[in-house]
C-alpha cells in the first residue's frame, strides 16, 4: 500500500515593493493643482492689468494685445496656492528712444513710469518697481509686469534696474518650446518634476529661483534612464543629487544662450532634501507607507503624506 506524503508548505511569496508610490504621487500632484476659483481670480487680475497698460500706451483696453503671460501661468507650472502671475508687456518703441536720450538709470526710470501708469487704474494699491518688474500687489495674487521691447528676432529686450541699469534679452517662446519638447519626450514627467521641485522650494524656503529649477529639471531628464518609467520617488531623489552637481555653477537660457549664475545658497537645503528623499525611497521599497509618507511630508509639506 502506498501513502501520500504531505508536501512542505510553500515559502511565503515576498510582497512586491513600491506599492504606494503611484497612488501617493498621483494624489500629491492633484493637491498641487490650483482651484477653479484661483484660476478665475488670477485671470481676472492679469487681464485687468494688461488692459490698463494698453489703455495708457495704445489707447484701447484690449487685454491680450501687446502682452503675453510668461512664467508658471504660461508654462502650466502653477502650484497651489499660486504666488504671482508674470506678464510681459511690449512697450511702444518710441518709449525706448525717449529713455535712451536720458541720463542716469534709465531702466529704473522706465519702471517708475509703468508704475505711475498702473497707479491711474489702481490708485489704492501700493505698486512698486523692483529690479526687472513692476509689482501690482493684489492681496490674493500679485501681478508682476515686465516692461519689454520687441526685437526683430522675435525676442524681447527687458529693463533691469539693478547695478545702475541695463537691458538684457529674453526669449519666452524658446523657453516654452524647450519645456514642451522635454515634457512630450518624458510623457509629462518634466512638468511633474518641476512642480514638485517648486513645492519643495516653497516648503523648504530654498533660495533658488523657479526658472533655475526648470532649467535643471530639463537637463536632468535628458539623461535620466527612467525618465519615461513613472518612478516618481526615484525621480525626486535623483534630481536632488543632480542639482548638487551645479552648486556654484550656471544654467543656460534657451534662445538667447545667456548663462545665468545659479549660486550656492540653496546647497545645504538640497543636501537635506536628498537625504530625506533617500530615506523615503528606502521605505517605499518595503511598503512602509507611514514612514515613507512622513519623510515625503518633511520634504514637501502637507500636500503629500501617508495613504493609510
CSV table of C-alpha atoms in Angstrom, one decimal:
chain,number,residue,atom,x,y,z
A,1,UNK,CA,0.0,0.0,0.0
A,2,UNK,CA,1.3,3.5,-0.8
A,3,UNK,CA,0.8,6.5,1.2
A,4,UNK,CA,0.6,10.1,0.2
A,5,UNK,CA,3.5,12.1,1.5
A,6,UNK,CA,2.5,15.5,2.7
A,7,UNK,CA,4.4,18.3,0.9
A,8,UNK,CA,6.2,21.0,2.8
A,9,UNK,CA,4.3,24.3,2.8
A,10,UNK,CA,5.4,26.7,0.0
A,11,UNK,CA,7.6,29.5,1.3
A,12,UNK,CA,5.7,32.8,1.5
A,13,UNK,CA,5.9,35.0,-1.5
A,14,UNK,CA,7.6,38.2,-0.6
A,15,UNK,CA,5.4,41.2,-1.1
A,16,UNK,CA,6.0,43.4,-4.1
A,17,UNK,CA,7.7,46.7,-3.1
A,18,UNK,CA,6.7,50.2,-4.0
A,19,UNK,CA,3.0,49.5,-3.7
A,20,UNK,CA,2.2,53.1,-2.6
A,21,UNK,CA,4.3,55.2,-4.9
A,22,UNK,CA,1.9,55.6,-7.8
A,23,UNK,CA,-1.2,56.4,-5.6
A,24,UNK,CA,0.8,58.7,-3.3
A,25,UNK,CA,2.3,60.8,-6.0
A,26,UNK,CA,-0.9,60.9,-8.1
A,27,UNK,CA,-2.7,62.4,-5.1
A,28,UNK,CA,0.2,64.8,-4.5
A,29,UNK,CA,0.0,66.2,-8.0
A,30,UNK,CA,-3.7,66.7,-7.7
A,31,UNK,CA,-3.3,68.6,-4.5
A,32,UNK,CA,-0.7,70.9,-6.1
A,33,UNK,CA,-3.2,72.0,-8.7
A,34,UNK,CA,-4.9,75.4,-8.3
A,35,UNK,CA,-8.6,75.6,-7.8
A,36,UNK,CA,-11.1,76.9,-10.3
A,37,UNK,CA,-11.7,79.9,-8.1
A,38,UNK,CA,-7.9,80.7,-8.0
A,39,UNK,CA,-7.7,80.3,-11.8
A,40,UNK,CA,-10.6,82.7,-12.3
A,41,UNK,CA,-9.2,85.2,-9.8
A,42,UNK,CA,-5.8,85.1,-11.4
A,43,UNK,CA,-7.2,85.5,-14.9
A,44,UNK,CA,-9.3,88.5,-13.9
A,45,UNK,CA,-6.3,90.2,-12.3
A,46,UNK,CA,-3.8,89.7,-15.0
A,47,UNK,CA,-6.3,90.7,-17.7
A,48,UNK,CA,-7.1,93.9,-15.9
A,49,UNK,CA,-3.5,94.9,-15.6
A,50,UNK,CA,-2.8,94.2,-19.3
A,51,UNK,CA,-5.9,96.2,-20.3
A,52,UNK,CA,-4.9,99.1,-18.1
A,53,UNK,CA,-1.5,99.3,-19.8
A,54,UNK,CA,-3.0,99.1,-23.2
A,55,UNK,CA,-5.3,101.9,-22.5
A,56,UNK,CA,-2.4,104.1,-21.3
A,57,UNK,CA,0.1,103.3,-24.0
A,58,UNK,CA,-2.0,102.3,-27.0
A,59,UNK,CA,-5.4,103.9,-26.4
A,60,UNK,CA,-7.5,100.8,-26.2
A,61,UNK,CA,-8.5,98.3,-23.5
A,62,UNK,CA,-7.9,95.0,-25.2
A,63,UNK,CA,-6.1,92.9,-22.7
A,64,UNK,CA,-4.4,90.3,-24.9
A,65,UNK,CA,-2.7,92.6,-27.3
A,66,UNK,CA,0.9,93.8,-26.9
A,67,UNK,CA,1.4,91.5,-23.9
A,68,UNK,CA,1.8,87.8,-23.0
A,69,UNK,CA,1.8,85.6,-20.0
A,70,UNK,CA,5.2,84.2,-19.1
A,71,UNK,CA,6.4,82.1,-16.1
A,72,UNK,CA,4.3,79.4,-14.4
A,73,UNK,CA,0.9,80.6,-15.9
A,74,UNK,CA,2.1,80.4,-19.4
A,75,UNK,CA,4.0,77.1,-18.9
A,76,UNK,CA,1.3,75.3,-16.9
A,77,UNK,CA,3.7,75.0,-13.9
A,78,UNK,CA,1.4,76.6,-11.3
A,79,UNK,CA,1.5,75.3,-7.8
A,80,UNK,CA,-1.3,76.0,-5.3
A,81,UNK,CA,-1.7,78.4,-3.9
A,82,UNK,CA,-0.2,80.4,-6.8
A,83,UNK,CA,2.3,83.1,-5.7
A,84,UNK,CA,2.1,85.6,-8.5
A,85,UNK,CA,1.4,86.0,-12.2
A,86,UNK,CA,4.1,87.2,-14.6
A,87,UNK,CA,3.1,89.4,-17.6
A,88,UNK,CA,5.5,90.7,-20.3
A,89,UNK,CA,4.2,93.9,-21.7
A,90,UNK,CA,5.5,95.2,-25.0
A,91,UNK,CA,6.1,98.9,-24.9
A,92,UNK,CA,5.9,101.2,-27.9
A,93,UNK,CA,9.4,101.6,-29.5
A,94,UNK,CA,9.4,105.4,-29.1
A,95,UNK,CA,9.4,104.9,-25.4
A,96,UNK,CA,12.8,103.2,-25.7
A,97,UNK,CA,14.3,106.0,-27.7
A,98,UNK,CA,12.9,108.6,-25.3
A,99,UNK,CA,14.6,106.9,-22.4
A,100,UNK,CA,17.9,106.3,-24.3
A,101,UNK,CA,18.2,110.1,-24.6
A,102,UNK,CA,18.2,110.5,-20.8
A,103,UNK,CA,20.9,110.2,-18.2
A,104,UNK,CA,21.1,108.1,-15.1
A,105,UNK,CA,19.5,104.8,-14.5
A,106,UNK,CA,17.1,104.8,-17.5
A,107,UNK,CA,15.8,101.4,-16.7
A,108,UNK,CA,14.7,102.4,-13.2
A,109,UNK,CA,13.0,105.5,-14.7
A,110,UNK,CA,11.1,103.3,-17.2
A,111,UNK,CA,9.9,101.1,-14.4
A,112,UNK,CA,8.7,104.1,-12.5
A,113,UNK,CA,6.8,105.3,-15.5
A,114,UNK,CA,5.0,102.0,-15.8
A,115,UNK,CA,4.3,102.1,-12.1
A,116,UNK,CA,2.7,105.5,-12.5
A,117,UNK,CA,0.6,104.4,-15.4
A,118,UNK,CA,-0.8,101.5,-13.5
A,119,UNK,CA,-1.5,103.7,-10.5
A,120,UNK,CA,-4.1,105.5,-12.6
A,121,UNK,CA,-6.2,102.4,-12.6
A,122,UNK,CA,-5.2,101.1,-9.2
A,123,UNK,CA,-4.8,104.2,-7.0
A,124,UNK,CA,-5.3,102.3,-3.8
A,125,UNK,CA,-2.7,99.7,-4.5
A,126,UNK,CA,1.0,100.3,-3.4
A,127,UNK,CA,2.5,99.5,-6.8
A,128,UNK,CA,6.3,99.4,-6.9
A,129,UNK,CA,9.2,98.9,-9.3
A,130,UNK,CA,11.6,96.1,-8.3
A,131,UNK,CA,14.6,95.2,-10.3
A,132,UNK,CA,13.1,94.0,-13.6
A,133,UNK,CA,9.4,94.1,-12.7
A,134,UNK,CA,6.6,96.4,-11.6
A,135,UNK,CA,4.6,94.6,-8.9
A,136,UNK,CA,0.9,95.1,-8.5
A,137,UNK,CA,0.5,93.5,-5.1
A,138,UNK,CA,-3.1,92.4,-5.1
A,139,UNK,CA,-4.0,90.7,-1.8
A,140,UNK,CA,-4.8,87.3,-3.3
A,141,UNK,CA,-2.4,87.1,-6.2
A,142,UNK,CA,0.2,89.7,-7.2
A,143,UNK,CA,0.8,90.5,-10.8
A,144,UNK,CA,4.4,91.2,-11.9
A,145,UNK,CA,4.7,93.2,-15.1
A,146,UNK,CA,8.0,93.1,-17.1
A,147,UNK,CA,8.2,96.1,-19.4
A,148,UNK,CA,9.8,95.0,-22.7
A,149,UNK,CA,10.6,96.0,-26.2
A,150,UNK,CA,10.2,93.5,-29.1
A,151,UNK,CA,13.2,92.9,-31.3
A,152,UNK,CA,13.0,91.9,-34.9
A,153,UNK,CA,14.3,88.4,-33.9
A,154,UNK,CA,11.1,87.8,-32.0
A,155,UNK,CA,13.0,88.1,-28.7
A,156,UNK,CA,12.5,90.8,-26.2
A,157,UNK,CA,14.7,93.4,-24.6
A,158,UNK,CA,13.8,93.9,-20.9
A,159,UNK,CA,14.9,96.6,-18.5
A,160,UNK,CA,16.9,95.7,-15.4
A,161,UNK,CA,17.3,98.5,-12.9
A,162,UNK,CA,19.9,96.6,-10.8
A,163,UNK,CA,23.5,97.6,-10.8
A,164,UNK,CA,23.0,101.0,-12.3
A,165,UNK,CA,20.6,99.8,-15.0
A,166,UNK,CA,21.0,97.7,-18.2
A,167,UNK,CA,19.0,95.8,-20.8
A,168,UNK,CA,19.0,92.1,-21.2
A,169,UNK,CA,17.5,89.8,-23.9
A,170,UNK,CA,14.9,87.2,-23.1
A,171,UNK,CA,13.1,84.6,-25.3
A,172,UNK,CA,9.9,83.3,-23.7
A,173,UNK,CA,8.9,81.4,-26.8
A,174,UNK,CA,12.2,79.4,-26.8
A,175,UNK,CA,11.8,78.7,-23.1
A,176,UNK,CA,8.3,77.3,-23.7
A,177,UNK,CA,9.4,75.3,-26.8
A,178,UNK,CA,12.2,73.6,-24.9
A,179,UNK,CA,9.9,72.8,-22.0
A,180,UNK,CA,7.2,71.4,-24.3
A,181,UNK,CA,9.7,69.2,-26.1
A,182,UNK,CA,11.0,67.8,-22.8
A,183,UNK,CA,7.5,67.2,-21.5
A,184,UNK,CA,6.5,65.3,-24.6
A,185,UNK,CA,9.6,63.2,-24.6
A,186,UNK,CA,9.1,62.2,-20.9
A,187,UNK,CA,5.3,61.7,-21.1
A,188,UNK,CA,4.7,64.6,-18.7
A,189,UNK,CA,7.4,63.9,-16.2
A,190,UNK,CA,9.1,67.2,-16.9
A,191,UNK,CA,6.2,69.3,-15.7
A,192,UNK,CA,5.5,67.0,-12.8
A,193,UNK,CA,9.1,67.2,-11.6
A,194,UNK,CA,9.2,71.0,-11.9
A,195,UNK,CA,6.0,71.4,-9.9
A,196,UNK,CA,7.3,69.1,-7.2
A,197,UNK,CA,10.6,71.0,-7.1
A,198,UNK,CA,8.7,74.3,-6.7
A,199,UNK,CA,6.7,72.8,-3.9
A,200,UNK,CA,9.9,71.8,-2.2
A,201,UNK,CA,11.4,75.2,-2.8
A,202,UNK,CA,8.4,76.9,-1.1
A,203,UNK,CA,8.2,74.4,1.8
A,204,UNK,CA,12.0,74.5,2.5
A,205,UNK,CA,12.4,78.2,1.8
A,206,UNK,CA,15.2,77.2,-0.6
A,207,UNK,CA,16.8,80.3,-2.1
A,208,UNK,CA,16.8,79.2,-5.7
A,209,UNK,CA,14.7,80.8,-8.5
A,210,UNK,CA,11.9,78.8,-10.2
A,211,UNK,CA,13.4,79.2,-13.7
A,212,UNK,CA,16.6,77.7,-12.5
A,213,UNK,CA,14.7,74.6,-11.2
A,214,UNK,CA,13.0,74.5,-14.6
A,215,UNK,CA,16.3,74.5,-16.5
A,216,UNK,CA,17.9,71.9,-14.1
A,217,UNK,CA,14.8,69.6,-14.4
A,218,UNK,CA,15.0,69.7,-18.2
A,219,UNK,CA,18.8,68.9,-18.2
A,220,UNK,CA,18.3,66.1,-15.6
A,221,UNK,CA,15.6,64.3,-17.6
A,222,UNK,CA,17.6,64.4,-20.8
A,223,UNK,CA,19.9,61.8,-19.3
A,224,UNK,CA,18.0,60.1,-16.6
A,225,UNK,CA,17.4,56.5,-17.6
A,226,UNK,CA,14.0,56.2,-16.0
A,227,UNK,CA,12.5,59.4,-17.5
A,228,UNK,CA,9.5,57.6,-19.1
A,229,UNK,CA,9.0,54.9,-16.4
A,230,UNK,CA,7.0,56.8,-13.9
A,231,UNK,CA,9.3,56.2,-10.9
A,232,UNK,CA,8.3,59.4,-9.1
A,233,UNK,CA,10.1,58.6,-5.9
A,234,UNK,CA,13.4,57.8,-7.6
A,235,UNK,CA,13.0,60.8,-9.9
A,236,UNK,CA,12.8,63.2,-6.9
A,237,UNK,CA,15.7,61.6,-5.2
A,238,UNK,CA,18.0,61.5,-8.2
A,239,UNK,CA,17.0,65.1,-9.2
A,240,UNK,CA,18.3,66.4,-5.8
A,241,UNK,CA,21.5,64.5,-6.4
A,242,UNK,CA,21.8,66.0,-9.9
A,243,UNK,CA,21.2,69.5,-8.5
A,244,UNK,CA,24.2,69.3,-6.2
A,245,UNK,CA,26.5,69.0,-9.3
A,246,UNK,CA,25.5,72.6,-10.2
A,247,UNK,CA,26.4,74.2,-6.9
A,248,UNK,CA,28.2,77.4,-7.8
A,249,UNK,CA,27.6,76.8,-11.5
A,250,UNK,CA,25.4,78.3,-14.2
A,251,UNK,CA,22.4,77.5,-16.3
A,252,UNK,CA,21.9,78.5,-19.9
A,253,UNK,CA,18.8,80.2,-21.1
A,254,UNK,CA,17.0,78.9,-24.3
A,255,UNK,CA,17.1,81.2,-27.3
A,256,UNK,CA,19.5,83.8,-26.0
A,257,UNK,CA,22.2,81.4,-24.9
A,258,UNK,CA,22.8,83.6,-21.8
A,259,UNK,CA,24.5,81.9,-18.9
A,260,UNK,CA,23.0,82.8,-15.5
A,261,UNK,CA,24.8,82.0,-12.2
A,262,UNK,CA,22.9,79.6,-10.0
A,263,UNK,CA,24.8,80.4,-6.9
A,264,UNK,CA,25.2,78.1,-3.9
A,265,UNK,CA,22.9,79.5,-1.2
A,266,UNK,CA,20.5,76.6,-1.8
A,267,UNK,CA,23.0,73.8,-1.4
A,268,UNK,CA,22.5,72.9,2.2
A,269,UNK,CA,18.8,72.6,1.8
A,270,UNK,CA,19.3,70.4,-1.2
A,271,UNK,CA,21.6,68.1,0.7
A,272,UNK,CA,19.0,67.8,3.4
A,273,UNK,CA,16.3,67.1,0.8
A,274,UNK,CA,18.5,64.4,-0.8
A,275,UNK,CA,19.0,62.6,2.5
A,276,UNK,CA,15.2,62.8,3.2
A,277,UNK,CA,14.3,61.5,-0.3
A,278,UNK,CA,16.8,58.6,0.1
A,279,UNK,CA,15.2,57.5,3.3
A,280,UNK,CA,11.7,57.9,1.8
A,281,UNK,CA,12.7,55.7,-1.2
A,282,UNK,CA,14.1,53.0,1.1
A,283,UNK,CA,10.7,52.9,3.0
A,284,UNK,CA,8.8,52.8,-0.3
A,285,UNK,CA,10.8,49.8,-1.4
A,286,UNK,CA,9.5,47.8,1.5
A,287,UNK,CA,5.9,49.3,1.5
A,288,UNK,CA,6.5,51.1,4.8
A,289,UNK,CA,3.7,53.5,3.9
A,290,UNK,CA,3.6,55.7,7.1
A,291,UNK,CA,7.3,56.0,7.4
A,292,UNK,CA,7.7,56.9,3.7
A,293,UNK,CA,4.8,59.3,4.0
A,294,UNK,CA,6.4,61.1,7.0
A,295,UNK,CA,9.6,61.6,5.0
A,296,UNK,CA,7.9,62.9,2.0
A,297,UNK,CA,5.8,65.2,4.2
A,298,UNK,CA,9.0,66.5,5.7
A,299,UNK,CA,10.3,67.3,2.2
A,300,UNK,CA,7.1,68.7,0.6
A,301,UNK,CA,4.7,69.6,3.4
A,302,UNK,CA,1.2,68.6,4.0
A,303,UNK,CA,0.3,68.2,0.3
A,304,UNK,CA,1.8,64.7,0.5
A,305,UNK,CA,1.8,62.0,3.2
A,306,UNK,CA,0.7,58.5,4.2
A,307,UNK,CA,-2.2,56.7,2.5
A,308,UNK,CA,-3.2,54.5,5.4
